[in-house]
mmCIF file of C-alpha atoms in Angstrom:
data_model
loop_
_atom_site.group_PDB
_atom_site.id
_atom_site.type_symbol
_atom_site.label_atom_id
_atom_site.label_comp_id
_atom_site.label_asym_id
_atom_site.label_seq_id
_atom_site.Cartn_x
_atom_site.Cartn_y
_atom_site.Cartn_z
ATOM 1 C CA UNK W 295 -18.382 38.594 -5.291
ATOM 2 C CA UNK W 296 -16.742 37.341 -2.668
ATOM 3 C CA UNK W 297 -12.993 37.509 -0.624
ATOM 4 C CA UNK W 298 -10.756 35.151 -2.976
ATOM 5 C CA UNK W 299 -8.320 35.439 0.063
ATOM 6 C CA UNK W 300 -6.971 32.359 1.291
ATOM 7 C CA UNK W 301 -9.004 30.019 -1.763
ATOM 8 C CA UNK W 302 -6.940 27.591 -3.801
ATOM 9 C CA UNK W 303 -8.064 27.297 -7.439
ATOM 10 C CA UNK W 304 -9.330 24.346 -6.718
ATOM 11 C CA UNK W 305 -11.642 25.964 -4.067
ATOM 12 C CA UNK W 306 -12.597 28.748 -6.096
ATOM 13 C CA UNK W 307 -13.534 25.701 -9.055
ATOM 14 C CA UNK W 308 -16.296 23.742 -6.003
ATOM 15 C CA UNK W 309 -17.223 26.984 -5.107
ATOM 16 C CA UNK W 310 -18.670 28.233 -9.558
ATOM 17 C CA UNK W 311 -19.973 24.723 -9.425
ATOM 18 C CA UNK W 312 -22.019 25.748 -6.028
ATOM 19 C CA UNK W 313 -23.210 29.000 -7.280
ATOM 20 C CA UNK W 314 -24.349 26.880 -10.221
ATOM 21 C CA UNK W 315 -27.004 24.789 -8.498
ATOM 22 C CA UNK W 316 -27.052 27.156 -5.283
ATOM 23 C CA UNK W 317 -31.480 27.689 -5.805
ATOM 24 C CA UNK W 318 -31.853 23.802 -6.906
ATOM 25 C CA UNK W 319 -33.682 21.188 -5.261
ATOM 26 C CA UNK W 320 -30.575 19.092 -5.053
ATOM 27 C CA UNK W 321 -29.573 18.276 -2.224
ATOM 28 C CA UNK W 322 -25.498 19.748 -2.443
ATOM 29 C CA UNK W 323 -22.760 17.550 -0.379
ATOM 30 C CA UNK W 324 -19.290 18.071 0.420
ATOM 31 C CA UNK W 325 -17.508 15.043 1.265
ATOM 32 C CA UNK W 326 -13.958 14.479 2.581
ATOM 33 C CA UNK W 327 -11.783 14.105 5.366
ATOM 34 C CA UNK W 328 -11.824 16.516 8.184
ATOM 35 C CA UNK W 329 -9.609 20.098 8.044
ATOM 36 C CA UNK W 330 -9.914 19.713 3.980
ATOM 37 C CA UNK W 331 -11.516 22.925 4.159
ATOM 38 C CA UNK W 332 -15.575 22.434 4.226
ATOM 39 C CA UNK W 333 -16.171 24.515 6.485
ATOM 40 C CA UNK W 334 -13.906 27.640 4.852
ATOM 41 C CA UNK W 335 -16.020 26.816 1.508
ATOM 42 C CA UNK W 336 -19.664 27.008 3.291
ATOM 43 C CA UNK W 337 -18.099 30.393 5.065
ATOM 44 C CA UNK W 338 -17.313 31.454 1.331
ATOM 45 C CA UNK W 339 -20.743 30.401 0.085
ATOM 46 C CA UNK W 340 -22.543 32.247 2.401
ATOM 47 C CA UNK W 341 -20.487 35.549 2.031
ATOM 48 C CA UNK W 342 -21.888 35.309 -1.592
ATOM 49 C CA UNK W 343 -25.451 34.714 -0.946
ATOM 50 C CA UNK W 344 -25.391 37.681 1.123
ATOM 51 C CA UNK W 345 -23.446 39.991 -1.328
ATOM 52 C CA UNK W 346 -25.838 38.715 -3.530
ATOM 53 C CA UNK W 347 -28.831 40.066 -1.593
ATOM 54 C CA UNK W 348 -29.999 37.543 0.644
ATOM 55 C CA UNK W 349 -31.115 37.837 4.233
ATOM 56 C CA UNK W 350 -29.490 36.965 6.560
ATOM 57 C CA UNK W 351 -32.683 35.719 8.280
ATOM 58 C CA UNK W 352 -32.724 32.767 4.411
ATOM 59 C CA UNK W 353 -29.209 31.705 6.177
ATOM 60 C CA UNK W 354 -29.392 28.819 8.610
ATOM 61 C CA UNK W 355 -26.082 27.524 9.676
ATOM 62 C CA UNK W 356 -25.406 24.522 11.580
ATOM 63 C CA UNK W 357 -22.855 22.267 14.043
ATOM 64 C CA UNK W 358 -24.540 18.835 14.190
ATOM 65 C CA UNK W 359 -21.736 17.693 15.768
ATOM 66 C CA UNK W 360 -21.928 20.758 18.592
ATOM 67 C CA UNK W 361 -25.417 19.598 19.745
ATOM 68 C CA UNK W 362 -26.607 17.847 22.272
ATOM 69 C CA UNK W 363 -29.094 15.131 20.959
ATOM 70 C CA UNK W 364 -31.319 12.737 23.130
ATOM 71 C CA UNK W 365 -30.984 9.664 20.372
ATOM 72 C CA UNK W 366 -34.279 8.467 20.422
ATOM 73 C CA UNK W 367 -35.409 11.244 18.600
ATOM 74 C CA UNK W 368 -32.416 13.267 16.932
ATOM 75 C CA UNK W 369 -34.980 13.358 13.493
ATOM 76 C CA UNK W 370 -37.566 14.969 15.670
ATOM 77 C CA UNK W 371 -35.171 17.714 17.116
ATOM 78 C CA UNK W 372 -33.304 18.138 14.417
ATOM 79 C CA UNK W 373 -36.674 19.692 12.282
ATOM 80 C CA UNK W 374 -38.066 21.716 15.823
ATOM 81 C CA UNK W 375 -34.344 23.417 15.545
ATOM 82 C CA UNK W 376 -34.964 23.891 11.894
ATOM 83 C CA UNK W 377 -38.473 24.771 12.404
ATOM 84 C CA UNK W 378 -38.301 28.046 14.458
ATOM 85 C CA UNK W 379 -35.445 29.539 11.986
ATOM 86 C CA UNK W 380 -37.915 28.560 9.278
ATOM 87 C CA UNK W 381 -41.054 31.064 9.333
ATOM 88 C CA UNK W 382 -42.065 31.315 5.974
ATOM 89 C CA UNK W 383 -43.415 29.521 3.596
ATOM 90 C CA UNK W 384 -43.345 31.303 0.317
ATOM 91 C CA UNK W 385 -39.326 32.407 1.419
ATOM 92 C CA UNK W 386 -36.468 30.213 0.118
ATOM 93 C CA UNK W 387 -33.800 29.646 2.296
ATOM 94 C CA UNK W 388 -29.793 28.207 2.743
ATOM 95 C CA UNK W 389 -29.662 25.873 4.972
ATOM 96 C CA UNK W 390 -25.881 24.527 5.698
ATOM 97 C CA UNK W 391 -25.864 20.949 7.854
ATOM 98 C CA UNK W 392 -22.130 20.552 8.874
ATOM 99 C CA UNK W 393 -21.114 16.658 9.954
ATOM 100 C CA UNK W 394 -25.269 15.672 8.955
ATOM 101 C CA UNK W 395 -23.971 12.654 10.131
ATOM 102 C CA UNK W 396 -24.793 13.127 13.574
ATOM 103 C CA UNK W 397 -28.310 12.793 12.717
ATOM 104 C CA UNK W 398 -30.150 9.851 13.360
ATOM 105 C CA UNK W 399 -32.911 9.714 10.753
ATOM 106 C CA UNK W 400 -31.650 12.832 9.250
ATOM 107 C CA UNK W 401 -32.497 11.901 5.771
ATOM 108 C CA UNK W 402 -35.572 11.513 6.257
ATOM 109 C CA UNK W 403 -36.201 14.813 7.601
ATOM 110 C CA UNK W 404 -34.523 16.714 4.791
ATOM 111 C CA UNK W 405 -36.840 15.239 2.967
ATOM 112 C CA UNK W 406 -39.911 16.080 4.896
ATOM 113 C CA UNK W 407 -38.474 19.500 5.599
ATOM 114 C CA UNK W 408 -37.958 19.832 1.846
ATOM 115 C CA UNK W 409 -41.701 19.512 0.712
ATOM 116 C CA UNK W 410 -42.865 21.690 3.027
ATOM 117 C CA UNK W 411 -40.284 25.262 2.926
ATOM 118 C CA UNK W 412 -38.303 26.596 -0.364
ATOM 119 C CA UNK W 413 -35.354 24.820 0.811
ATOM 120 C CA UNK W 414 -31.425 24.757 -0.546
ATOM 121 C CA UNK W 415 -29.445 22.664 1.229
ATOM 122 C CA UNK W 416 -26.409 21.952 1.475
ATOM 123 C CA UNK W 417 -24.562 19.479 3.487
ATOM 124 C CA UNK W 418 -21.073 18.631 4.559
ATOM 125 C CA UNK W 419 -19.826 15.077 6.446
ATOM 126 C CA UNK W 420 -16.341 13.742 7.425
ATOM 127 C CA UNK W 421 -17.785 10.030 6.905
ATOM 128 C CA UNK W 422 -18.948 7.950 3.800
ATOM 129 C CA UNK W 423 -21.627 6.572 5.678
ATOM 130 C CA UNK W 424 -23.855 9.864 4.931
ATOM 131 C CA UNK W 425 -24.368 7.544 1.428
ATOM 132 C CA UNK W 426 -27.067 5.082 2.979
ATOM 133 C CA UNK W 427 -29.842 3.470 1.932
ATOM 134 C CA UNK W 428 -32.757 5.621 2.695
ATOM 135 C CA UNK W 429 -30.781 8.729 1.161
ATOM 136 C CA UNK W 430 -31.224 7.263 -1.983
ATOM 137 C CA UNK W 431 -34.509 5.801 -1.575
ATOM 138 C CA UNK W 432 -35.417 9.131 -1.029
ATOM 139 C CA UNK W 433 -33.402 11.143 -3.293
ATOM 140 C CA UNK W 434 -32.455 8.885 -5.961
ATOM 141 C CA UNK W 435 -29.895 11.617 -8.240
ATOM 142 C CA UNK W 436 -31.594 13.986 -6.507
ATOM 143 C CA UNK W 437 -28.215 15.317 -5.257
ATOM 144 C CA UNK W 438 -24.673 16.785 -5.958
ATOM 145 C CA UNK W 439 -21.528 15.701 -4.908
ATOM 146 C CA UNK W 440 -18.147 17.639 -4.569
ATOM 147 C CA UNK W 441 -15.363 15.920 -3.340
ATOM 148 C CA UNK W 442 -12.974 17.502 -1.359
ATOM 149 C CA UNK W 443 -9.591 16.677 -0.931
ATOM 150 C CA UNK W 444 -6.442 17.787 0.830
ATOM 151 C CA UNK W 445 -4.225 21.191 -1.341
ATOM 152 C CA UNK W 446 -2.335 19.710 -3.804
ATOM 153 C CA UNK W 447 1.145 20.934 -3.650
ATOM 154 C CA UNK W 448 0.549 24.004 -6.393
ATOM 155 C CA UNK W 449 -2.065 25.237 -3.946
ATOM 156 C CA UNK W 450 0.425 24.286 -1.217
ATOM 157 C CA UNK W 451 3.159 26.357 -3.382
ATOM 158 C CA UNK W 452 0.363 29.515 -3.770
ATOM 159 C CA UNK W 453 -0.074 28.663 0.250
ATOM 160 C CA UNK W 454 3.364 29.281 1.178
ATOM 161 C CA UNK W 455 3.873 32.286 -0.471
ATOM 162 C CA UNK W 456 6.627 34.185 -2.457
ATOM 163 C CA UNK W 457 9.233 32.492 -0.039
ATOM 164 C CA UNK W 458 12.445 32.724 -1.786
ATOM 165 C CA UNK W 459 14.835 30.831 0.236
ATOM 166 C CA UNK W 460 12.619 27.746 -0.750
ATOM 167 C CA UNK W 461 13.391 25.858 -3.785
ATOM 168 C CA UNK W 462 10.468 23.531 -5.129
ATOM 169 C CA UNK W 463 12.400 20.497 -4.017
ATOM 170 C CA UNK W 464 12.501 21.462 -0.350
ATOM 171 C CA UNK W 465 8.758 22.685 -0.371
ATOM 172 C CA UNK W 466 7.832 19.380 -1.772
ATOM 173 C CA UNK W 467 9.530 17.755 1.270
ATOM 174 C CA UNK W 468 8.238 20.030 3.333
ATOM 175 C CA UNK W 469 4.651 19.303 1.688
ATOM 176 C CA UNK W 470 5.199 15.264 1.913
ATOM 177 C CA UNK W 471 6.714 14.986 5.725
ATOM 178 C CA UNK W 472 3.767 17.513 7.275
ATOM 179 C CA UNK W 473 1.096 17.309 4.800
ATOM 180 C CA UNK W 474 -1.998 19.804 4.226
ATOM 181 C CA UNK W 475 -4.177 19.052 6.919
ATOM 182 C CA UNK W 476 -1.675 21.382 9.208
ATOM 183 C CA UNK W 477 -2.106 25.034 8.607
ATOM 184 C CA UNK W 478 0.582 26.456 6.457
ATOM 185 C CA UNK W 479 2.642 28.522 8.981
ATOM 186 C CA UNK W 480 2.695 25.668 11.644
ATOM 187 C CA UNK W 481 4.488 23.735 9.240
ATOM 188 C CA UNK W 482 7.748 26.142 10.198
ATOM 189 C CA UNK W 483 7.447 25.598 14.265
ATOM 190 C CA UNK W 484 8.723 23.207 16.390
ATOM 191 C CA UNK W 485 8.251 19.458 14.930
ATOM 192 C CA UNK W 486 7.028 18.284 17.701
ATOM 193 C CA UNK W 487 4.255 20.834 17.727
ATOM 194 C CA UNK W 488 3.805 19.817 14.632
ATOM 195 C CA UNK W 489 3.370 15.647 15.069
ATOM 196 C CA UNK W 490 0.812 16.910 17.850
ATOM 197 C CA UNK W 491 -1.490 18.293 15.777
ATOM 198 C CA UNK W 492 -1.852 15.639 13.283
ATOM 199 C CA UNK W 493 -2.212 12.921 15.484
ATOM 200 C CA UNK W 494 -5.193 15.967 17.351
ATOM 201 C CA UNK W 495 -6.740 15.426 14.202
ATOM 202 C CA UNK W 496 -6.607 11.617 13.838
ATOM 203 C CA UNK W 497 -7.799 11.008 17.307
ATOM 204 C CA UNK W 498 -11.311 13.176 16.438
ATOM 205 C CA UNK W 499 -11.795 11.421 13.821
ATOM 206 C CA UNK W 500 -10.919 8.298 15.913
ATOM 207 C CA UNK W 501 -13.237 9.194 18.676
ATOM 208 C CA UNK W 502 -15.755 11.337 16.432
ATOM 209 C CA UNK W 503 -16.466 9.215 13.050
ATOM 210 C CA UNK W 504 -15.374 5.805 14.436
ATOM 211 C CA UNK W 505 -15.749 5.096 18.128
ATOM 212 C CA UNK W 506 -19.415 7.356 17.856
ATOM 213 C CA UNK W 507 -20.564 4.045 15.114
ATOM 214 C CA UNK W 508 -19.560 1.024 17.449
ATOM 215 C CA UNK W 509 -17.701 -0.786 14.768
ATOM 216 C CA UNK W 510 -14.151 -0.833 16.591
ATOM 217 C CA UNK W 511 -14.191 -3.644 19.660
ATOM 218 C CA UNK W 512 -10.459 -3.576 19.950
ATOM 219 C CA UNK W 513 -9.233 -0.691 20.279
ATOM 220 C CA UNK W 514 -5.472 -1.655 21.039
ATOM 221 C CA UNK W 515 -5.538 -4.037 17.487
ATOM 222 C CA UNK W 516 -7.742 -1.007 15.504
ATOM 223 C CA UNK W 517 -4.830 0.808 16.456
ATOM 224 C CA UNK W 518 -2.070 -1.551 14.692
ATOM 225 C CA UNK W 519 -4.349 -2.301 12.018
ATOM 226 C CA UNK W 520 -4.093 1.662 11.297
ATOM 227 C CA UNK W 521 -0.105 2.466 12.480
ATOM 228 C CA UNK W 522 0.206 -1.123 9.912
ATOM 229 C CA UNK W 523 -1.769 0.598 6.641
ATOM 230 C CA UNK W 524 -0.097 4.154 7.664
ATOM 231 C CA UNK W 525 3.261 2.163 6.773
ATOM 232 C CA UNK W 526 2.332 0.189 4.170
ATOM 233 C CA UNK W 527 0.421 2.658 2.152
ATOM 234 C CA UNK W 528 0.805 1.434 -1.819
ATOM 235 C CA UNK W 529 0.920 -1.853 -0.902
ATOM 236 C CA UNK W 530 -0.938 -4.652 -2.347
ATOM 237 C CA UNK W 531 -3.689 -6.488 0.137
ATOM 238 C CA UNK W 532 -5.844 -8.147 1.182
ATOM 239 C CA UNK W 533 -8.302 -8.625 4.355
ATOM 240 C CA UNK W 534 -6.753 -11.730 4.888
ATOM 241 C CA UNK W 535 -2.795 -11.415 3.212
ATOM 242 C CA UNK W 536 -3.412 -8.557 6.830
ATOM 243 C CA UNK W 537 -4.380 -11.163 9.217
ATOM 244 C CA UNK W 538 -2.061 -13.919 8.101
ATOM 245 C CA UNK W 539 0.936 -10.785 8.744
ATOM 246 C CA UNK W 540 -0.525 -10.090 11.770
ATOM 247 C CA UNK W 541 -0.738 -13.731 12.811
ATOM 248 C CA UNK W 542 2.563 -14.502 11.782
ATOM 249 C CA UNK W 543 3.782 -11.838 14.700
ATOM 250 C CA UNK W 544 1.467 -13.141 17.126
ATOM 251 C CA UNK W 545 -1.313 -10.762 16.913
ATOM 252 C CA UNK W 546 -4.887 -13.311 15.676
ATOM 253 C CA UNK W 547 -7.214 -11.217 14.203
ATOM 254 C CA UNK W 548 -10.029 -12.895 11.441
ATOM 255 C CA UNK W 549 -9.532 -11.494 8.252
ATOM 256 C CA UNK W 550 -13.802 -10.287 8.704
ATOM 257 C CA UNK W 551 -12.863 -7.806 10.782
ATOM 258 C CA UNK W 552 -10.135 -6.111 9.027
ATOM 259 C CA UNK W 553 -12.358 -6.083 6.314
ATOM 260 C CA UNK W 554 -14.213 -3.588 8.950
ATOM 261 C CA UNK W 555 -11.466 -1.915 10.445
ATOM 262 C CA UNK W 556 -10.580 -1.593 7.069
ATOM 263 C CA UNK W 557 -13.903 -0.315 5.888
ATOM 264 C CA UNK W 558 -14.738 2.115 8.826
ATOM 265 C CA UNK W 559 -10.745 3.814 7.345
ATOM 266 C CA UNK W 560 -11.325 4.001 4.378
ATOM 267 C CA UNK W 561 -15.065 6.164 5.746
ATOM 268 C CA UNK W 562 -13.995 8.340 7.633
ATOM 269 C CA UNK W 563 -11.596 9.352 4.463
ATOM 270 C CA UNK W 564 -8.657 8.671 6.817
ATOM 271 C CA UNK W 565 -8.312 5.695 3.572
ATOM 272 C CA UNK W 566 -8.533 5.497 -0.045
ATOM 273 C CA UNK W 567 -9.617 2.489 -1.611
ATOM 274 C CA UNK W 568 -8.087 1.494 -4.955
ATOM 275 C CA UNK W 569 -9.336 -1.378 -6.614
ATOM 276 C CA UNK W 570 -7.174 -3.117 -9.847
ATOM 277 C CA UNK W 571 -8.430 -3.647 -13.081
ATOM 278 C CA UNK W 572 -6.935 -5.961 -15.379
ATOM 279 C CA UNK W 573 -6.516 -5.233 -18.640
ATOM 280 C CA UNK W 574 -5.973 -7.771 -20.887
ATOM 281 C CA UNK W 575 -9.235 -9.469 -19.514
ATOM 282 C CA UNK W 576 -11.191 -5.721 -19.113
ATOM 283 C CA UNK W 577 -12.584 -6.915 -15.519
ATOM 284 C CA UNK W 578 -12.038 -5.096 -12.538
ATOM 285 C CA UNK W 579 -9.818 -7.612 -9.753
ATOM 286 C CA UNK W 580 -12.118 -8.525 -6.289
ATOM 287 C CA UNK W 581 -9.303 -9.914 -4.707
ATOM 288 C CA UNK W 582 -6.680 -7.927 -4.011
ATOM 289 C CA UNK W 583 -6.184 -4.150 -3.884
ATOM 290 C CA UNK W 584 -4.177 -0.491 -2.504
ATOM 291 C CA UNK W 585 -5.084 1.833 0.008
ATOM 292 C CA UNK W 586 -3.488 5.190 -0.004
ATOM 293 C CA UNK W 587 -3.788 7.715 3.034
ATOM 294 C CA UNK W 588 -5.625 11.133 2.278
ATOM 295 C CA UNK W 589 -2.434 13.201 3.392
ATOM 296 C CA UNK W 590 1.454 11.933 3.844
ATOM 297 C CA UNK W 591 1.703 14.597 6.726
ATOM 298 C CA UNK W 592 -0.705 12.411 9.282
ATOM 299 C CA UNK W 593 1.528 8.937 7.974
ATOM 300 C CA UNK W 594 4.565 11.369 9.890
ATOM 301 C CA UNK W 595 2.585 12.596 12.725
ATOM 302 C CA UNK W 596 1.650 9.071 13.736
ATOM 303 C CA UNK W 597 4.663 6.413 12.560
ATOM 304 C CA UNK W 598 8.350 6.814 12.117
ATOM 305 C CA UNK W 599 8.363 5.926 8.479
ATOM 306 C CA UNK W 600 11.132 8.560 6.298
ATOM 307 C CA UNK W 601 12.912 5.712 4.243
ATOM 308 C CA UNK W 602 10.086 5.143 1.420
ATOM 309 C CA UNK W 603 9.657 8.102 0.150
ATOM 310 C CA UNK W 604 8.792 6.261 -3.740
ATOM 311 C CA UNK W 605 5.403 5.211 -2.412
ATOM 312 C CA UNK W 606 4.700 8.864 -0.821
ATOM 313 C CA UNK W 607 5.490 9.752 -3.934
ATOM 314 C CA UNK W 608 2.667 7.422 -5.776
ATOM 315 C CA UNK W 609 0.446 8.943 -2.781
ATOM 316 C CA UNK W 610 0.450 12.369 -3.833
ATOM 317 C CA UNK W 611 0.089 11.559 -7.778
ATOM 318 C CA UNK W 612 -2.826 9.657 -6.874
ATOM 319 C CA UNK W 613 -4.510 12.316 -5.073
ATOM 320 C CA UNK W 614 -3.237 15.139 -7.856
ATOM 321 C CA UNK W 615 -5.129 12.912 -10.081
ATOM 322 C CA UNK W 616 -8.258 12.038 -7.708
ATOM 323 C CA UNK W 617 -8.724 16.224 -7.059
ATOM 324 C CA UNK W 618 -8.557 16.616 -11.240
ATOM 325 C CA UNK W 619 -11.673 14.136 -11.241
ATOM 326 C CA UNK W 620 -10.089 11.577 -12.980
ATOM 327 C CA UNK W 621 -11.128 7.965 -11.867
ATOM 328 C CA UNK W 622 -8.463 6.200 -10.539
ATOM 329 C CA UNK W 623 -7.321 2.384 -10.573
ATOM 330 C CA UNK W 624 -4.175 0.088 -10.789
ATOM 331 C CA UNK W 625 -3.310 -1.707 -13.354
ATOM 332 C CA UNK W 626 -2.556 -4.954 -13.350
ATOM 333 C CA UNK W 627 -1.113 -6.121 -17.435
ATOM 334 C CA UNK W 628 0.266 -9.871 -17.285
ATOM 335 C CA UNK W 629 2.800 -10.516 -14.868
ATOM 336 C CA UNK W 630 3.190 -6.349 -14.290
ATOM 337 C CA UNK W 631 1.976 -3.702 -12.723
ATOM 338 C CA UNK W 632 0.593 0.253 -14.261
ATOM 339 C CA UNK W 633 0.262 2.522 -10.814
ATOM 340 C CA UNK W 634 -2.379 3.911 -12.067
ATOM 341 C CA UNK W 635 -4.684 3.794 -14.960
ATOM 342 C CA UNK W 636 -6.820 7.175 -14.528
ATOM 343 C CA UNK W 637 -9.647 8.000 -17.047
ATOM 344 C CA UNK W 638 -11.508 11.248 -16.577
ATOM 345 C CA UNK W 639 -14.447 11.518 -20.103
ATOM 346 C CA UNK W 640 -13.174 9.378 -23.039
ATOM 347 C CA UNK W 641 -9.665 10.044 -22.238
ATOM 348 C CA UNK W 642 -7.329 7.541 -20.340
ATOM 349 C CA UNK W 643 -3.803 7.903 -19.367
ATOM 350 C CA UNK W 644 -1.822 5.131 -17.254
ATOM 351 C CA UNK W 645 1.235 6.413 -15.188
ATOM 352 C CA UNK W 646 4.338 4.737 -13.241
ATOM 353 C CA UNK W 647 5.626 7.163 -11.005
ATOM 354 C CA UNK W 648 9.733 6.132 -9.245
ATOM 355 C CA UNK W 649 11.659 8.556 -7.556
ATOM 356 C CA UNK W 650 14.287 7.528 -10.400
ATOM 357 C CA UNK W 651 14.941 6.748 -13.459
ATOM 358 C CA UNK W 652 17.666 4.542 -14.428
ATOM 359 C CA UNK W 653 18.942 1.865 -16.698
ATOM 360 C CA UNK W 654 19.267 -0.902 -15.033
ATOM 361 C CA UNK W 655 17.361 -3.775 -15.867
ATOM 362 C CA UNK W 656 14.594 -4.158 -13.035
ATOM 363 C CA UNK W 657 13.381 -0.376 -14.086
ATOM 364 C CA UNK W 658 12.655 -1.643 -17.477
ATOM 365 C CA UNK W 659 10.591 -4.910 -16.071
ATOM 366 C CA UNK W 660 9.035 -2.792 -13.652
ATOM 367 C CA UNK W 661 8.483 0.380 -14.674
ATOM 368 C CA UNK W 662 8.859 0.757 -18.633
ATOM 369 C CA UNK W 663 7.948 -2.478 -20.158
ATOM 370 C CA UNK W 664 4.327 -2.502 -18.474
ATOM 371 C CA UNK W 665 3.784 0.758 -19.992
ATOM 372 C CA UNK W 666 4.677 -1.043 -23.003
ATOM 373 C CA UNK W 667 2.633 -3.517 -23.347
ATOM 374 C CA UNK W 668 -0.720 -1.236 -22.862
ATOM 375 C CA UNK W 669 -2.086 -1.252 -26.442
ATOM 376 C CA UNK W 670 -4.617 1.165 -25.319
ATOM 377 C CA UNK W 671 -5.597 3.766 -28.744
ATOM 378 C CA UNK W 672 -5.320 7.583 -28.248
ATOM 379 C CA UNK W 673 -4.428 7.270 -24.703
ATOM 380 C CA UNK W 674 -1.383 9.561 -22.622
ATOM 381 C CA UNK W 675 1.617 7.083 -21.027
ATOM 382 C CA UNK W 676 3.678 8.666 -17.939
ATOM 383 C CA UNK W 677 6.123 8.319 -16.516
ATOM 384 C CA UNK W 678 6.850 9.882 -13.055
ATOM 385 C CA UNK W 679 10.375 11.009 -11.993
ATOM 386 C CA UNK W 680 11.862 13.036 -9.708
ATOM 387 C CA UNK W 681 14.751 13.245 -12.527
ATOM 388 C CA UNK W 682 14.958 17.051 -13.858
ATOM 389 C CA UNK W 683 17.227 15.718 -16.940
ATOM 390 C CA UNK W 684 14.564 13.240 -18.838
ATOM 391 C CA UNK W 685 14.496 11.572 -21.802
ATOM 392 C CA UNK W 686 12.553 12.592 -24.957
ATOM 393 C CA UNK W 687 9.847 10.239 -25.539
ATOM 394 C CA UNK W 688 10.628 6.351 -27.144
ATOM 395 C CA UNK W 689 7.826 4.378 -27.909
ATOM 396 C CA UNK W 690 4.791 6.070 -27.247
ATOM 397 C CA UNK W 691 6.052 6.932 -24.155
ATOM 398 C CA UNK W 692 6.715 10.124 -22.121
ATOM 399 C CA UNK W 693 9.035 11.214 -19.296
ATOM 400 C CA UNK W 694 7.649 14.170 -17.324
ATOM 401 C CA UNK W 695 9.236 15.629 -14.196
ATOM 402 C CA UNK W 696 6.823 14.962 -11.247
ATOM 403 C CA UNK W 697 6.776 17.699 -9.805
ATOM 404 C CA UNK W 698 6.506 19.683 -13.235
ATOM 405 C CA UNK W 699 3.313 17.009 -13.871
ATOM 406 C CA UNK W 700 2.005 18.102 -9.885
ATOM 407 C CA UNK W 701 2.590 22.079 -10.826
ATOM 408 C CA UNK W 702 0.805 21.923 -14.164
ATOM 409 C CA UNK W 703 -2.237 24.019 -14.630
#
């Protein structure tokens, strides 16, 4: 057994899934933003191996970000370092590689070593660029990816522990403000300290995961774009519409450059791009999409937006659905919009998210009517809000308190 201390339910589920494939030749990959818990999962996995009779000599753990590489021969150096520890061709080794994307040619190096030795490779990456053409060519479908997200609200509540003086509502306000990339105890410290730590996480990502690839040619403009995206989470847009916005305030930047910078932000798992799906036409739309931030604490740490909680509620629901394993799209239905179409297996669910339900016409047109138009057999249609008193289900549409939804087991 391994120590379950400080592990969330989802982390335990991921560990169990890793245990099931730990002795296969499939490449095991943990992907997600920095500080989301990948290193903790590796540590617990190594504990599990040792308690199940694996010698410490069979476990190799390297943080490739902390090794000074000669960029002309990264792959050869990398292989040389590992070969020093791979002393037997008949012994199975368990190799944990953190920040694998820091190695040029890592794909071919791993492929070569795996053909010569019995190795289970576990990789972590804070950049989506591990998914290269070279990787696909060498490994095809012989890998298992485990997306790692920051703590959900229910996991955050568990991490905070029994605090009778904190209601669920108060903890949720704290969760939105500080996010869950920060250590939980830090949220009880001075706000300036928390903001400083959030900024530190962001700038570590900026320097180590973005600037290293030389994709950012104009740093002031990139910073403006990042601030704009943080202030406009969940807003429908395109590189052209963003370019037009900046032109209107005196900052010219080509839409192609915007597209490249957005791709860099997505690549580092700071923002997630969610595509739109036209329900009537039954096709994905390429023209415009929405971006959501991986952690609202980063947003508060780097901007001063406190007046658009509605978008942060939407942001929170998105990552709750992703962490539950759903595939998520934005829904277009006629002139209306559905916040989320969530699909898992053969089940499809439709969600609208709002701060409060009102009887005004705008609620009916914006939230209720689009769900009413959905004619999808055996689907679930839900309106989530912060209201404690909710109407009974009507027209096949159910109402649910947002905090209750987030705390579902």
